[in-house]
Tab-separated table of C-alpha atoms in Angstrom:
chain	number	residue	atom	x	y	z
A	112	GLU	CA	262.974	393.508	34.015
A	113	GLU	CA	259.634	392.850	32.361
A	114	GLU	CA	257.076	395.445	33.340
A	115	LEU	CA	253.614	396.765	32.511
A	116	VAL	CA	252.579	400.214	33.710
A	117	GLU	CA	249.005	401.439	33.407
A	118	SER	CA	247.898	405.061	33.371
A	119	GLY	CA	244.887	407.171	32.542
A	120	GLY	CA	242.620	406.332	35.443
A	121	GLY	CA	240.950	408.866	37.670
A	122	LEU	CA	237.587	410.387	38.437
A	123	ALA	CA	235.113	410.496	35.563
A	124	GLN	CA	231.516	411.669	35.317
A	125	PRO	CA	228.833	409.146	34.340
A	126	GLY	CA	228.254	409.135	30.593
A	127	THR	CA	231.713	410.391	29.716
A	128	SER	CA	234.677	408.613	28.114
A	129	LEU	CA	238.120	407.676	29.291
A	130	ARG	CA	241.199	406.178	27.644
A	131	LEU	CA	243.494	403.931	29.610
A	132	SER	CA	247.057	403.224	28.531
A	133	CYS	CA	249.527	400.478	29.352
A	134	THR	CA	253.212	400.784	28.549
A	135	ALA	CA	255.351	397.654	28.323
A	136	SER	CA	259.086	397.298	28.833
A	137	GLY	CA	261.637	394.547	29.206
A	138	PHE	CA	260.180	392.217	26.558
A	139	VAL	CA	259.151	392.212	22.898
A	140	PHE	CA	255.663	393.677	23.211
A	141	GLY	CA	254.632	392.753	19.678
A	142	ASP	CA	255.185	389.045	20.346
A	143	HIS	CA	252.287	388.792	22.803
A	144	ALA	CA	248.527	389.056	22.857
A	145	MET	CA	247.409	391.499	25.538
A	146	HIS	CA	244.403	391.891	27.816
A	147	TRP	CA	242.582	394.188	30.188
A	148	VAL	CA	241.223	392.746	33.441
A	149	ARG	CA	239.326	394.756	36.031
A	150	GLN	CA	238.617	394.401	39.724
A	151	VAL	CA	236.046	396.280	41.758
A	152	PRO	CA	237.794	397.174	45.054
A	153	GLY	CA	237.369	394.280	47.450
A	154	LYS	CA	235.861	392.003	44.785
A	155	GLY	CA	237.086	389.422	42.276
A	156	LEU	CA	238.765	389.596	38.891
A	157	GLU	CA	236.774	390.166	35.707
A	158	TRP	CA	238.212	389.725	32.228
A	159	VAL	CA	237.439	392.770	30.079
A	160	SER	CA	239.050	392.589	26.647
A	161	SER	CA	241.841	391.090	24.548
A	162	ILE	CA	243.776	391.911	21.407
A	163	THR	CA	246.040	389.698	19.322
A	164	ARG	CA	249.658	390.489	18.541
A	165	ASN	CA	248.936	392.231	15.256
A	166	SER	CA	245.567	393.733	16.346
A	167	GLY	CA	243.823	391.388	13.935
A	168	VAL	CA	241.349	390.031	16.493
A	169	THR	CA	239.767	391.787	19.445
A	170	ASN	CA	237.420	390.283	22.021
A	171	TYR	CA	235.239	391.834	24.700
A	172	ALA	CA	233.300	390.627	27.712
A	173	ASP	CA	229.625	390.332	26.795
A	174	SER	CA	228.556	392.781	29.492
A	175	LEU	CA	230.884	395.488	28.158
A	176	ARG	CA	230.759	394.952	24.403
A	177	GLY	CA	229.698	398.079	22.571
A	178	ARG	CA	231.196	400.517	25.075
A	179	LEU	CA	234.856	399.544	24.755
A	180	THR	CA	237.565	399.650	22.132
A	181	ILE	CA	240.883	397.942	22.723
A	182	SER	CA	243.858	398.869	20.590
A	183	ARG	CA	247.637	398.719	20.586
A	184	ASP	CA	250.654	400.406	19.044
A	185	ASN	CA	253.525	397.939	18.874
A	186	ALA	CA	255.958	400.664	17.806
A	187	LYS	CA	255.217	402.461	21.073
A	188	ASN	CA	255.013	399.271	23.195
A	189	SER	CA	251.585	400.436	24.249
A	190	LEU	CA	248.120	399.000	24.864
A	191	TYR	CA	244.977	401.112	25.123
A	192	LEU	CA	241.388	400.803	26.307
A	193	HIS	CA	238.869	403.427	25.249
A	194	MET	CA	235.818	403.329	27.505
A	195	ARG	CA	232.601	405.147	26.549
A	196	SER	CA	229.336	405.926	28.318
A	197	LEU	CA	230.917	405.265	31.691
A	198	ARG	CA	228.677	403.990	34.491
A	199	PRO	CA	229.196	403.943	38.271
A	200	GLU	CA	229.516	400.153	38.062
A	201	ASP	CA	232.617	400.619	35.881
A	202	THR	CA	234.433	401.837	38.996
A	203	ALA	CA	237.339	399.426	39.383
A	204	PHE	CA	241.050	398.883	39.155
A	205	TYR	CA	241.968	398.163	35.547
A	206	PHE	CA	244.970	395.898	34.978
A	207	CYS	CA	246.728	395.186	31.731
A	208	ALA	CA	248.065	391.665	31.422
A	209	ARG	CA	250.229	389.707	29.009
A	210	GLU	CA	248.869	386.472	27.616
A	211	GLY	CA	250.875	383.286	27.992
A	212	ILE	CA	251.037	380.299	25.668
A	213	TYR	CA	248.256	378.455	27.499
A	214	ARG	CA	245.830	381.392	27.518
A	215	ASP	CA	246.880	382.465	30.987
A	216	PHE	CA	248.124	385.856	32.161
A	217	ASN	CA	251.827	385.673	32.947
A	218	LEU	CA	252.579	389.335	33.585
A	219	TRP	CA	250.391	391.965	35.219
A	220	GLY	CA	250.645	395.678	35.700
A	221	ARG	CA	249.939	397.384	39.010
A	222	GLY	CA	246.605	398.689	37.775
A	223	THR	CA	244.980	402.080	37.420
A	224	LEU	CA	241.859	403.061	39.371
A	225	VAL	CA	238.854	404.374	37.491
A	226	THR	CA	236.166	406.003	39.612
A	227	VAL	CA	232.886	406.903	37.936
A	228	SER	CA	230.883	409.286	40.039
A	229	SER	CA	229.067	412.573	39.783
B	138	SER	CA	228.421	381.612	29.909
B	139	TYR	CA	230.911	379.323	31.614
B	140	GLU	CA	231.220	379.587	35.393
B	141	LEU	CA	234.030	378.658	37.758
B	142	THR	CA	233.130	378.133	41.418
B	143	GLN	CA	235.543	378.535	44.332
B	144	PRO	CA	234.970	378.451	48.095
B	145	PRO	CA	235.044	381.995	49.501
B	146	SER	CA	237.580	381.233	52.189
B	147	VAL	CA	240.063	378.670	53.507
B	148	SER	CA	241.886	378.842	56.835
B	149	ILE	CA	245.034	376.892	57.632
B	150	TYR	CA	247.771	376.754	60.242
B	151	PRO	CA	251.373	377.401	59.241
B	152	GLY	CA	253.092	374.288	57.986
B	153	GLN	CA	249.877	372.526	57.021
B	154	THR	CA	248.736	371.709	53.509
B	155	ALA	CA	246.069	373.936	51.972
B	156	SER	CA	243.843	372.788	49.126
B	157	ILE	CA	241.801	375.267	47.121
B	158	PHE	CA	239.208	373.885	44.730
B	159	CYS	CA	237.799	375.301	41.530
B	160	SER	CA	234.839	373.611	39.885
B	161	GLY	CA	233.278	373.890	36.443
B	162	ASP	CA	231.557	371.729	33.880
B	163	LYS	CA	234.118	369.309	32.386
B	164	LEU	CA	236.866	371.585	33.653
B	165	GLY	CA	239.376	368.754	33.298
B	166	ASP	CA	239.081	369.114	29.522
B	167	ARG	CA	240.487	372.674	29.729
B	168	PHE	CA	243.742	374.170	30.926
B	169	VAL	CA	243.493	375.974	34.260
B	170	ALA	CA	245.723	378.688	35.689
B	171	TRP	CA	245.941	379.957	39.265
B	172	TYR	CA	246.807	383.440	40.531
B	173	HIS	CA	247.802	384.728	43.947
B	174	GLN	CA	246.889	388.279	44.894
B	175	LYS	CA	248.271	389.724	48.090
B	176	ALA	CA	246.538	392.666	49.713
B	177	GLY	CA	247.147	395.859	47.762
B	178	GLN	CA	249.036	394.110	44.962
B	179	SER	CA	248.254	392.916	41.466
B	180	PRO	CA	247.683	389.198	40.814
B	181	ALA	CA	250.636	386.920	40.070
B	182	LEU	CA	250.569	383.659	38.131
B	183	VAL	CA	251.484	380.682	40.336
B	184	ILE	CA	250.260	377.730	38.235
B	185	TYR	CA	249.579	377.441	34.489
B	186	GLN	CA	248.582	374.550	32.231
B	187	ASP	CA	246.948	372.853	35.236
B	188	SER	CA	250.174	371.981	37.065
B	189	LYS	CA	253.177	373.940	35.767
B	190	ARG	CA	254.980	376.464	37.962
B	191	PRO	CA	256.399	379.667	36.446
B	192	SER	CA	259.999	380.498	37.191
B	193	GLY	CA	260.386	381.749	40.741
B	194	ILE	CA	257.290	380.080	42.170
B	195	PRO	CA	258.176	377.829	45.140
B	196	GLU	CA	257.841	374.073	44.801
B	197	ARG	CA	255.272	374.027	47.608
B	198	PHE	CA	252.725	375.223	45.032
B	199	SER	CA	251.228	372.457	42.888
B	200	GLY	CA	248.122	371.987	40.780
B	201	SER	CA	245.939	369.287	39.315
B	202	ASN	CA	242.839	369.174	37.146
B	203	SER	CA	240.475	366.290	36.480
B	204	GLY	CA	236.777	365.761	35.931
B	205	ASN	CA	234.956	368.890	37.051
B	206	THR	CA	237.523	370.109	39.591
B	207	ALA	CA	240.903	371.799	39.529
B	208	THR	CA	242.913	371.924	42.748
B	209	LEU	CA	245.654	374.237	43.927
B	210	THR	CA	247.703	372.684	46.724
B	211	ILE	CA	250.070	374.596	48.959
B	212	SER	CA	252.298	372.305	50.983
B	213	GLY	CA	253.872	373.624	54.155
B	214	THR	CA	251.838	376.827	54.010
B	215	GLN	CA	253.650	379.970	55.097
B	216	ALA	CA	252.388	383.316	56.336
B	217	MET	CA	253.483	384.894	53.044
B	218	ASP	CA	250.990	382.672	51.224
B	219	GLU	CA	248.048	384.612	52.645
B	220	GLY	CA	245.839	386.443	50.187
B	221	SER	CA	243.323	385.679	47.493
B	222	TYR	CA	243.639	382.892	44.950
B	223	TYR	CA	241.825	382.853	41.626
B	224	CYS	CA	241.432	380.048	39.107
B	225	GLN	CA	241.077	380.931	35.430
B	226	MET	CA	240.394	379.165	32.153
B	227	TRP	CA	239.854	380.042	28.509
B	228	ASP	CA	236.357	379.267	27.263
B	229	SER	CA	236.722	378.469	23.583
B	230	SER	CA	233.261	376.915	23.362
B	231	THR	CA	231.642	380.290	22.868
B	232	SER	CA	231.866	382.652	19.947
B	233	PRO	CA	233.699	384.857	20.566
B	234	PRO	CA	235.812	383.056	23.159
B	235	ALA	CA	236.148	384.436	26.660
B	236	TRP	CA	238.548	384.255	29.560
B	237	VAL	CA	236.860	383.244	32.816
B	238	PHE	CA	237.919	383.718	36.438
B	239	GLY	CA	236.596	381.989	39.506
B	240	GLY	CA	235.194	384.166	42.252
B	241	GLY	CA	238.342	383.853	44.338
B	242	THR	CA	239.283	382.168	47.615
B	243	THR	CA	240.751	384.068	50.540
B	244	LEU	CA	243.455	382.045	52.261
B	245	THR	CA	244.049	382.893	55.901
B	246	VAL	CA	247.113	381.536	57.676
B	247	LEU	CA	246.147	381.333	61.344
């Protein structure tokens, strides 16, 4: 069964950093571009970042560029998101998602909750 | 930046046909995907490439996209179809490109 499992969320102080991880199984991880999408509890979906299959190209949402670094390790079937200078408005569920051929998201993880609060 | 607009809510009786609209400038020139998110769950792809259904998605889900509006249609709506629906497209007109979601529509089955 194809699966994505996120981890690394939790309570963080404003101004600190956090690294989220996403572990893939059931498919050839290195064959797919990958993304992070976030959702403030009770609100809509917001695309955060993407990385190509070989890590050659990374993209970030304009509002978050400069505070994030997306990376991946295909040998470990893993995707990462390093978040810096965390703000209360970064509080959200963070989902990793697999990109489909038509630039959609055809597999989602269950998400990990990041809470930024003092 | 590109914006996708959805109605906040749609209510429907079981068995009826629900239509959820997503509007954006020349949206018909882009591919649109739709996601269903049930309460407490992660989103799931129900339509891609405007009108294609992934494996396992019931035939009652269909999609279209023309002009400035994409439409998700649910025929014979069932209670299990309740939840939020999001449209999404890839904006390649910007540099760098960006993936865009609509604000979401909450479907209530009365």
